[in-house]
Amino acid sequence: KASVREKVGSRYSQRYRGQGKLPAVVYGHGAAPVPVALDAKETLSHIVKGEKVFSLAIDGEKGVQTVLLKDLGYDYLGNNIIHADFARVDLNERVHTRVHVTLVGDAKGLKIAGNILMHPTTELDIECRVADIPDHIEVNISDLDVGHAITAADVKLPKDDMKVLTDSHAIVAQVVVQLEVKTDEAAVVAAAGALAEVLTAKKEEGAAP
């Protein structure tokens, strides 16, 4: 459920947040954008679980409309969600959205001590029907060995009519050897001593006679 925000702007948005509300905007399908306020605790509990499609009832408007979460605004530290954008959609229309990737299984390459798992791409851009948007996409890494990688092109989506829009070469998971850089302790001590001598010499040169 949402209520229409009578006043907009950062100052008024801060007041709504102080009242436990999440400021948001609903737009799309040829209708004018509507600034709304939602219950922050309830809305964020769904968002953090990966929910993207909502049935939204706005006070003063008839019926319930289907909306898709399109964007989130964060505070200056990037930790807390302070704003959301929702687009009006139809359950059968195809949309572009981002879906979280969940790695499952124990990679073969991790059985060797010192190897580590890299997961640089944690979300995929996909195209699919609104009704089919998954909460997450599972990628099985059981057969992943050291030196090998799973790319976006290798990911199997839940339905055949879904498309991956992320760069096909983007690495989703990879097992690599962790390199240990050993430092010669004697060399470090010698370098520190040399630096101390240089600083002492400079200080003496700059001293008054």
mmCIF file of C-alpha atoms in Angstrom:
data_model
loop_
_atom_site.group_PDB
_atom_site.id
_atom_site.type_symbol
_atom_site.label_atom_id
_atom_site.label_comp_id
_atom_site.label_asym_id
_atom_site.label_seq_id
_atom_site.Cartn_x
_atom_site.Cartn_y
_atom_site.Cartn_z
ATOM 1 C CA LYS A 1 0.000 0.000 0.000
ATOM 2 C CA ALA A 2 1.155 3.518 -0.750
ATOM 3 C CA SER A 3 0.027 7.057 -0.079
ATOM 4 C CA VAL A 4 0.555 9.987 -2.433
ATOM 5 C CA ARG A 5 3.235 12.447 -1.344
ATOM 6 C CA GLU A 6 1.753 15.923 -1.414
ATOM 7 C CA LYS A 7 5.167 17.613 -1.319
ATOM 8 C CA VAL A 8 8.413 16.490 -2.945
ATOM 9 C CA GLY A 9 12.052 17.423 -2.494
ATOM 10 C CA SER A 10 14.935 16.244 -0.336
ATOM 11 C CA ARG A 11 13.729 18.088 2.762
ATOM 12 C CA TYR A 12 10.260 16.550 2.617
ATOM 13 C CA SER A 13 11.671 13.117 1.722
ATOM 14 C CA GLN A 14 13.768 13.252 4.885
ATOM 15 C CA ARG A 15 10.631 13.952 6.898
ATOM 16 C CA TYR A 16 8.884 10.923 5.380
ATOM 17 C CA ARG A 17 11.857 8.725 6.230
ATOM 18 C CA GLY A 18 11.732 10.027 9.793
ATOM 19 C CA GLN A 19 8.133 8.776 9.919
ATOM 20 C CA GLY A 20 9.183 5.278 8.868
ATOM 21 C CA LYS A 21 8.264 5.771 5.214
ATOM 22 C CA LEU A 22 10.203 5.063 2.019
ATOM 23 C CA PRO A 23 9.782 7.801 -0.623
ATOM 24 C CA ALA A 24 9.236 6.409 -4.113
ATOM 25 C CA VAL A 25 8.001 7.293 -7.593
ATOM 26 C CA VAL A 26 5.640 5.259 -9.787
ATOM 27 C CA TYR A 27 5.790 5.967 -13.532
ATOM 28 C CA GLY A 28 5.262 4.466 -16.972
ATOM 29 C CA HIS A 29 2.524 3.211 -19.320
ATOM 30 C CA GLY A 30 1.743 6.715 -20.533
ATOM 31 C CA ALA A 31 0.550 7.965 -17.145
ATOM 32 C CA ALA A 32 2.058 10.830 -15.175
ATOM 33 C CA PRO A 33 4.658 9.953 -12.525
ATOM 34 C CA VAL A 34 3.188 9.730 -9.022
ATOM 35 C CA PRO A 35 5.353 10.418 -5.958
ATOM 36 C CA VAL A 36 4.349 8.010 -3.210
ATOM 37 C CA ALA A 37 5.378 6.920 0.275
ATOM 38 C CA LEU A 38 5.467 3.279 1.369
ATOM 39 C CA ASP A 39 5.984 1.612 4.715
ATOM 40 C CA ALA A 40 9.794 1.380 4.808
ATOM 41 C CA LYS A 41 10.089 -1.728 6.998
ATOM 42 C CA GLU A 42 7.638 -3.783 4.954
ATOM 43 C CA THR A 43 8.915 -2.631 1.557
ATOM 44 C CA LEU A 44 12.615 -3.075 2.351
ATOM 45 C CA SER A 45 11.975 -6.553 3.773
ATOM 46 C CA HIS A 46 10.748 -7.595 0.297
ATOM 47 C CA ILE A 47 13.481 -5.749 -1.600
ATOM 48 C CA VAL A 48 16.367 -7.294 0.354
ATOM 49 C CA LYS A 49 14.916 -10.741 -0.410
ATOM 50 C CA GLY A 50 15.212 -9.992 -4.119
ATOM 51 C CA GLU A 51 11.553 -9.285 -4.850
ATOM 52 C CA LYS A 52 11.087 -7.058 -7.895
ATOM 53 C CA VAL A 53 7.410 -7.272 -8.901
ATOM 54 C CA PHE A 54 4.738 -5.811 -6.625
ATOM 55 C CA SER A 55 0.988 -5.340 -6.590
ATOM 56 C CA LEU A 56 0.592 -1.746 -5.513
ATOM 57 C CA ALA A 57 -2.533 -0.049 -4.158
ATOM 58 C CA ILE A 58 -2.286 3.737 -4.044
ATOM 59 C CA ASP A 59 -4.655 5.678 -1.793
ATOM 60 C CA GLY A 60 -7.244 7.531 -3.853
ATOM 61 C CA GLU A 61 -6.758 5.375 -6.973
ATOM 62 C CA LYS A 62 -9.050 2.529 -8.002
ATOM 63 C CA GLY A 63 -7.745 -0.993 -8.276
ATOM 64 C CA VAL A 64 -4.291 -2.454 -7.873
ATOM 65 C CA GLN A 65 -1.480 -1.958 -10.378
ATOM 66 C CA THR A 66 1.488 -4.189 -11.097
ATOM 67 C CA VAL A 67 4.830 -2.418 -10.761
ATOM 68 C CA LEU A 68 8.439 -3.431 -11.334
ATOM 69 C CA LEU A 69 11.277 -2.206 -9.137
ATOM 70 C CA LYS A 70 13.566 -0.296 -11.513
ATOM 71 C CA ASP A 71 16.036 1.624 -9.363
ATOM 72 C CA LEU A 72 17.109 2.261 -5.796
ATOM 73 C CA GLY A 73 18.629 5.368 -4.233
ATOM 74 C CA TYR A 74 21.133 5.085 -1.378
ATOM 75 C CA ASP A 75 22.462 7.466 1.237
ATOM 76 C CA TYR A 76 25.855 9.147 0.792
ATOM 77 C CA LEU A 77 27.620 6.186 2.410
ATOM 78 C CA GLY A 78 25.924 3.752 0.052
ATOM 79 C CA ASN A 79 24.583 1.624 2.901
ATOM 80 C CA ASN A 80 20.908 2.490 3.344
ATOM 81 C CA ILE A 81 18.125 2.564 0.745
ATOM 82 C CA ILE A 82 16.396 5.951 0.872
ATOM 83 C CA HIS A 83 14.379 6.001 -2.381
ATOM 84 C CA ALA A 84 12.864 3.636 -4.944
ATOM 85 C CA ASP A 85 11.576 3.891 -8.513
ATOM 86 C CA PHE A 86 8.779 1.624 -9.741
ATOM 87 C CA ALA A 87 7.549 1.236 -13.329
ATOM 88 C CA ARG A 88 4.004 0.246 -14.182
ATOM 89 C CA VAL A 89 4.051 -3.028 -16.115
ATOM 90 C CA ASP A 90 1.884 -5.803 -17.479
ATOM 91 C CA LEU A 91 2.637 -9.344 -16.347
ATOM 92 C CA ASN A 92 2.991 -10.506 -19.956
ATOM 93 C CA GLU A 93 5.268 -7.763 -21.249
ATOM 94 C CA ARG A 94 8.984 -8.354 -21.650
ATOM 95 C CA VAL A 95 11.311 -6.186 -19.597
ATOM 96 C CA HIS A 96 15.004 -5.754 -18.852
ATOM 97 C CA THR A 97 15.970 -6.354 -15.237
ATOM 98 C CA ARG A 98 18.909 -7.385 -13.030
ATOM 99 C CA VAL A 99 18.863 -10.665 -11.123
ATOM 100 C CA HIS A 100 21.216 -11.832 -8.373
ATOM 101 C CA VAL A 101 23.435 -14.849 -9.081
ATOM 102 C CA THR A 102 23.690 -17.569 -6.410
ATOM 103 C CA LEU A 103 26.599 -20.015 -6.642
ATOM 104 C CA VAL A 104 25.780 -23.588 -5.574
ATOM 105 C CA GLY A 105 28.011 -26.625 -5.082
ATOM 106 C CA ASP A 106 31.641 -27.057 -4.046
ATOM 107 C CA ALA A 107 34.105 -26.211 -6.809
ATOM 108 C CA LYS A 108 36.514 -29.028 -7.731
ATOM 109 C CA GLY A 109 39.418 -26.589 -7.860
ATOM 110 C CA LEU A 110 38.959 -25.538 -4.219
ATOM 111 C CA LYS A 111 40.045 -28.972 -2.984
ATOM 112 C CA ILE A 112 43.643 -27.828 -3.471
ATOM 113 C CA ALA A 113 44.970 -25.665 -0.643
ATOM 114 C CA GLY A 114 45.725 -22.108 -1.676
ATOM 115 C CA ASN A 115 43.153 -21.878 -4.466
ATOM 116 C CA ILE A 116 40.391 -19.284 -4.117
ATOM 117 C CA LEU A 117 37.010 -18.691 -5.731
ATOM 118 C CA MET A 118 36.413 -15.381 -7.530
ATOM 119 C CA HIS A 119 32.842 -14.144 -8.099
ATOM 120 C CA PRO A 120 33.239 -10.792 -9.910
ATOM 121 C CA THR A 121 29.804 -10.725 -11.583
ATOM 122 C CA THR A 122 27.142 -11.077 -8.891
ATOM 123 C CA GLU A 123 24.147 -9.960 -10.981
ATOM 124 C CA LEU A 124 23.037 -10.580 -14.549
ATOM 125 C CA ASP A 125 21.039 -8.302 -16.828
ATOM 126 C CA ILE A 126 18.291 -10.381 -18.415
ATOM 127 C CA GLU A 127 15.235 -9.944 -20.617
ATOM 128 C CA CYS A 128 12.082 -11.896 -19.770
ATOM 129 C CA ARG A 129 8.352 -11.663 -19.094
ATOM 130 C CA VAL A 130 7.440 -9.788 -15.933
ATOM 131 C CA ALA A 131 5.611 -12.843 -14.616
ATOM 132 C CA ASP A 132 8.768 -14.951 -15.035
ATOM 133 C CA ILE A 133 11.308 -12.717 -13.274
ATOM 134 C CA PRO A 134 13.238 -15.045 -10.933
ATOM 135 C CA ASP A 135 14.274 -14.095 -7.398
ATOM 136 C CA HIS A 136 17.766 -15.323 -8.241
ATOM 137 C CA ILE A 137 19.659 -17.435 -10.777
ATOM 138 C CA GLU A 138 21.519 -20.515 -9.554
ATOM 139 C CA VAL A 139 24.874 -21.382 -11.095
ATOM 140 C CA ASN A 140 26.362 -24.796 -10.260
ATOM 141 C CA ILE A 141 30.134 -24.582 -9.790
ATOM 142 C CA SER A 142 30.783 -28.217 -8.767
ATOM 143 C CA ASP A 143 32.856 -28.981 -11.906
ATOM 144 C CA LEU A 144 34.776 -25.701 -11.840
ATOM 145 C CA ASP A 145 38.513 -26.437 -11.739
ATOM 146 C CA VAL A 146 41.520 -24.179 -11.230
ATOM 147 C CA GLY A 147 42.245 -21.953 -14.219
ATOM 148 C CA HIS A 148 38.712 -22.368 -15.560
ATOM 149 C CA ALA A 149 35.856 -19.862 -15.481
ATOM 150 C CA ILE A 150 32.090 -19.710 -15.897
ATOM 151 C CA THR A 151 31.035 -16.726 -18.005
ATOM 152 C CA ALA A 152 27.661 -15.079 -18.515
ATOM 153 C CA ALA A 153 27.323 -17.004 -21.778
ATOM 154 C CA ASP A 154 27.570 -20.293 -19.854
ATOM 155 C CA VAL A 155 24.701 -19.527 -17.484
ATOM 156 C CA LYS A 156 21.524 -21.520 -18.046
ATOM 157 C CA LEU A 157 18.434 -19.411 -17.401
ATOM 158 C CA PRO A 158 15.251 -20.914 -15.895
ATOM 159 C CA LYS A 159 13.225 -20.516 -19.127
ATOM 160 C CA ASP A 160 14.204 -20.892 -22.766
ATOM 161 C CA ASP A 161 12.664 -17.560 -23.831
ATOM 162 C CA MET A 162 14.819 -15.605 -21.358
ATOM 163 C CA LYS A 163 17.864 -13.767 -22.682
ATOM 164 C CA VAL A 164 21.115 -12.766 -20.974
ATOM 165 C CA LEU A 165 21.981 -9.139 -21.775
ATOM 166 C CA THR A 166 25.204 -8.990 -19.746
ATOM 167 C CA ASP A 167 28.446 -9.140 -21.765
ATOM 168 C CA SER A 168 28.867 -12.806 -22.674
ATOM 169 C CA HIS A 169 32.531 -12.717 -21.576
ATOM 170 C CA ALA A 170 31.760 -11.401 -18.074
ATOM 171 C CA ILE A 171 33.157 -13.840 -15.499
ATOM 172 C CA VAL A 172 30.595 -15.157 -13.051
ATOM 173 C CA ALA A 173 32.870 -17.606 -11.216
ATOM 174 C CA GLN A 174 36.522 -18.579 -11.489
ATOM 175 C CA VAL A 175 38.989 -20.603 -9.424
ATOM 176 C CA VAL A 176 42.476 -19.130 -9.276
ATOM 177 C CA VAL A 177 45.733 -19.843 -7.450
ATOM 178 C CA GLN A 178 46.402 -17.404 -4.645
ATOM 179 C CA LEU A 179 49.937 -16.078 -5.016
ATOM 180 C CA GLU A 180 51.945 -15.506 -1.856
ATOM 181 C CA VAL A 181 54.472 -12.707 -2.149
ATOM 182 C CA LYS A 182 57.479 -13.346 0.126
ATOM 183 C CA THR A 183 59.564 -10.386 1.214
ATOM 184 C CA ASP A 184 63.262 -10.649 1.997
ATOM 185 C CA GLU A 185 63.453 -9.378 5.572
ATOM 186 C CA ALA A 186 67.124 -8.428 5.228
ATOM 187 C CA ALA A 187 66.344 -6.345 2.137
ATOM 188 C CA VAL A 188 63.562 -4.504 3.986
ATOM 189 C CA VAL A 189 65.880 -3.708 6.910
ATOM 190 C CA ALA A 190 68.594 -2.486 4.547
ATOM 191 C CA ALA A 191 66.150 -0.260 2.649
ATOM 192 C CA ALA A 192 64.840 1.217 5.889
ATOM 193 C CA GLY A 193 68.405 1.961 7.034
ATOM 194 C CA ALA A 194 69.262 3.647 3.754
ATOM 195 C CA LEU A 195 66.138 5.802 3.956
ATOM 196 C CA ALA A 196 67.021 6.854 7.492
ATOM 197 C CA GLU A 197 70.526 7.904 6.360
ATOM 198 C CA VAL A 198 69.105 10.020 3.517
ATOM 199 C CA LEU A 199 66.638 11.780 5.829
ATOM 200 C CA THR A 200 69.410 12.460 8.381
ATOM 201 C CA ALA A 201 71.670 13.910 5.690
ATOM 202 C CA LYS A 202 68.920 16.213 4.421
ATOM 203 C CA LYS A 203 68.183 17.391 7.914
ATOM 204 C CA GLU A 204 71.848 18.210 8.524
ATOM 205 C CA GLU A 205 72.099 20.097 5.209
ATOM 206 C CA GLY A 206 69.134 22.265 6.150
ATOM 207 C CA ALA A 207 70.364 23.052 9.674
ATOM 208 C CA ALA A 208 71.499 26.576 10.471
ATOM 209 C CA PRO A 209 75.315 27.025 10.903
#
